[in-house]
Amino acid sequence: MCGIVGYIGNRSASGVLLDGLKRLEYRGYDSSGLAVLCDGKLNLRRSVGKILNLRALLTEQPLKGGVGLGHTRWATHGVPSEQNAHPHTDCSKRFVVVHNGIIENYSILKHNLIKKGHRFESQTDTEVIAHLLEEAWGKKNFLEKEYLDAVRGALNQLEGAFALGILCVDFPELLVAARRDCPLVLGVGKNENFVASDIPALLHATKKVVYLEQNEVALVRPKSIECFNLDGYRVKKEVVTVRLNPLQAEKANYKHFMLKEIMEQNIAIQDTLRGRLFAEAGELRLNLDLRENFLKQIDRITLIACGTSYHAALVGRYYFEALAKIPVTVEIASEFRYRDTFLGKKDLAIYISQSGETADTLAALRKNKKMGVKNLAICNVLGSSLAREADTTFFTHCGPEIGVASTKAFTGQLTALLLLAIHVGMTRGALEGKEAKELLNQFLKLPAWIRQTCALSKKIKTLARRFIGKDHFLYLGRNLNYPIALEGALKLKEVSYIHAEGYPAGEMKHGPIALINREMPLVALVTESPVYDKICSNIEEAKARGGTVIAIATEGDKAIRKKVSDVLYVPKAPDIFSPMINVIPLQLFAYHVADLRGCDVDCPRNLAKSVTVE
Ligand code: M6R
């Protein structure tokens, strides 16, 4: 979604802002812009499309000044255009605003402001904020206190979600930041400070950050940061040092972040396991606030997520049911939040989110919190809203995921879910010590299996070349690998724009088999498992109707060769680990098809990395 960067200090703001926006590109955007304050005047540059267009504009028309705001916009209200790109100003060009989120009551606010004589230049919801500030200013001399009252007054009128950066020409030494339901972080430098919607934008400048909480306003000056709540009371904040390495957010020698993130999954999984898995002792140390008694008493686990994280939740259901023998429901967060749901004190709700900022997942958490449900988050981003608001968090520690299409975060989530299921199973006595120890020992081999599977990349690229002209794909899996079929299809459609569907193979004959012809390739997940023979029959049914089948099969399975047109062999491993392994050829296939089709793999059209609005 949209990205915000703010700077105040003695460097040239435009260079710092442009650099920060570049680092936020992965969030997804369709236009960008800067506002820099110089000699009592606000100067704006905005452009449609990639940041290189904004850079070119700034080369032609440079901006001077040491305080400014930058923004990448992902259109919600109004088409991507220069006029709708942020920053936005009021009629007098006194205030300038950048905004992430959605102002739900903007139409009524806009209507009232127009009646009072304000002229709007854009179709955005954001512009109302600049005019609300102008309305409060009312042509009088503004003291700082009145300015801040005006900001609070404006924010109190807003319904919806926002992360904001605000500048006013009368206060050139002051950058105002505020948030509700959208993330915003402040970077602490030496004689300079920063505002950003995400930490990767700051890492090259500082590792010291202050997280802004719900309904807080920050006054950012070159040498100080002060925070207040919306009632004007000062809030004490902690400066946190983030441990991320800036190089983790670089592409290294890879063509795309997506490829880098696929190839580093063995390391990401090792990082998820580190300090938690003690195979020799047959022990897990998850360091979560989950009491033994509570785990023994719960009646049900509910897994809640969106997108790829939802697919991880679907695999998680199999893990908890098989290892902890407990009923599990899996929920799409955007549906769960508006349904009548009946979770209570004997439920454990688990929220899965790479970013920890997905609006629907957060809304589900807040709904359950009101009902007194115990909430556990599985999350990749330290300091994210989900992690801060949940009772306890299992951090996947996969490192920053920059590619919009989630890859390593997914295998990290599966790893976390399997560890949790083993832990709950052991605590409830559903999993015997010997069986658990055996499983933990196998777990240690997972990074090596992943590394071997990644070595298929070259072969998959050759295979992909034959399929780049296809318009439709069907992905089939059963049991643990049904969610992997869904995930494979999602990856392909996200990055290559080819229509793809994932299906439980046994459902084929209930409808989708009608689609199969020579033009509809199938990808079948057919590794060794208790349903191997069943899925082989499903493949035969497809083949009998002219379908071309690519199989993901277990090394050494010669028989499968006769049944399908192409086979990608993955290492032999216990079925329970197959989701983490089998998804890798599907990620690589999606990547290579998309790259060969010339798609913008890391920033696919219309997509945003973290979906902070409904
Ligand atoms: O950050 P989250 O895991 O909460 O994000 C959920 C989805 O928005 C995300 O997985 C999305 O589906 C990705 N584009 C998948 O590649």
PDB file of C-alpha atoms and ligand atoms in Angstrom, residues 305-310 352-358 361 404-407 413 487 490-491 494 607-611, ligand 1:
ATOM      1  CA  ALA A 305      -5.399 -14.731   8.050  1.00  0.00           C
ATOM      2  CA  CYS A 306      -5.527 -13.347   4.500  1.00  0.00           C
ATOM      3  CA  GLY A 307      -3.935 -14.325   1.163  1.00  0.00           C
ATOM      4  CA  THR A 308      -0.858 -16.494   1.350  1.00  0.00           C
ATOM      5  CA  SER A 309      -0.993 -16.416   5.142  1.00  0.00           C
ATOM      6  CA  TYR A 310      -4.495 -17.902   4.872  1.00  0.00           C
ATOM      7  CA  ILE A 352      -0.973 -15.294  10.767  1.00  0.00           C
ATOM      8  CA  SER A 353       0.510 -12.317   8.972  1.00  0.00           C
ATOM      9  CA  GLN A 354       3.865 -11.601   7.374  1.00  0.00           C
ATOM     10  CA  SER A 355       3.576  -7.845   7.790  1.00  0.00           C
ATOM     11  CA  GLY A 356       1.492  -7.722  10.953  1.00  0.00           C
ATOM     12  CA  GLU A 357      -0.282  -4.723   9.424  1.00  0.00           C
ATOM     13  CA  THR A 358      -3.049  -6.345   7.366  1.00  0.00           C
ATOM     14  CA  THR A 361      -6.403  -9.517  10.290  1.00  0.00           C
ATOM     15  CA  VAL A 404       5.174  -8.382  -3.115  1.00  0.00           C
ATOM     16  CA  ALA A 405       4.544 -12.075  -3.656  1.00  0.00           C
ATOM     17  CA  SER A 406       5.090 -13.783  -0.341  1.00  0.00           C
ATOM     18  CA  THR A 407       7.519 -16.718  -0.481  1.00  0.00           C
ATOM     19  CA  GLN A 413       4.761 -19.532   8.778  1.00  0.00           C
ATOM     20  CA  GLU A 487      -0.769 -21.146  -3.034  1.00  0.00           C
ATOM     21  CA  LEU A 490      -2.031 -17.610  -6.294  1.00  0.00           C
ATOM     22  CA  LYS A 491       1.697 -17.156  -6.953  1.00  0.00           C
ATOM     23  CA  GLU A 494      -0.047 -12.591  -8.848  1.00  0.00           C
ATOM     24  CA  LEU A 607      -0.879  -5.288  -5.718  1.00  0.00           C
ATOM     25  CA  ALA A 608       0.467  -3.936  -2.458  1.00  0.00           C
ATOM     26  CA  LYS A 609       2.830  -5.668  -0.076  1.00  0.00           C
ATOM     27  CA  SER A 610       0.908  -4.914   3.035  1.00  0.00           C
ATOM     28  CA  VAL A 611      -2.795  -4.315   2.756  1.00  0.00           C
TER      29      VAL A 611
HETATM   30  O1  M6R B   1       1.182  -9.464   5.588  1.00  0.00           O
HETATM   31  P1  M6R B   1       0.129 -10.551   5.504  1.00  0.00           P
HETATM   32  O2  M6R B   1       0.715 -11.906   5.593  1.00  0.00           O
HETATM   33  O3  M6R B   1      -0.982 -10.342   6.486  1.00  0.00           O
HETATM   34  O4  M6R B   1      -0.487 -10.368   4.059  1.00  0.00           O
HETATM   35  C1  M6R B   1      -1.583 -11.133   3.659  1.00  0.00           C
HETATM   36  C2  M6R B   1      -1.779 -11.039   2.158  1.00  0.00           C
HETATM   37  O5  M6R B   1      -2.040  -9.721   1.787  1.00  0.00           O
HETATM   38  C3  M6R B   1      -0.547 -11.542   1.393  1.00  0.00           C
HETATM   39  O6  M6R B   1      -0.216 -12.839   1.759  1.00  0.00           O
HETATM   40  C4  M6R B   1      -0.835 -11.490  -0.119  1.00  0.00           C
HETATM   41  O7  M6R B   1      -1.795 -12.428  -0.480  1.00  0.00           O
HETATM   42  C5  M6R B   1       0.470 -11.687  -0.897  1.00  0.00           C
HETATM   43  N1  M6R B   1       0.478 -10.849  -2.041  1.00  0.00           N
HETATM   44  C6  M6R B   1       0.681 -13.074  -1.318  1.00  0.00           C
HETATM   45  O8  M6R B   1       1.782 -13.265  -2.131  1.00  0.00           O
END
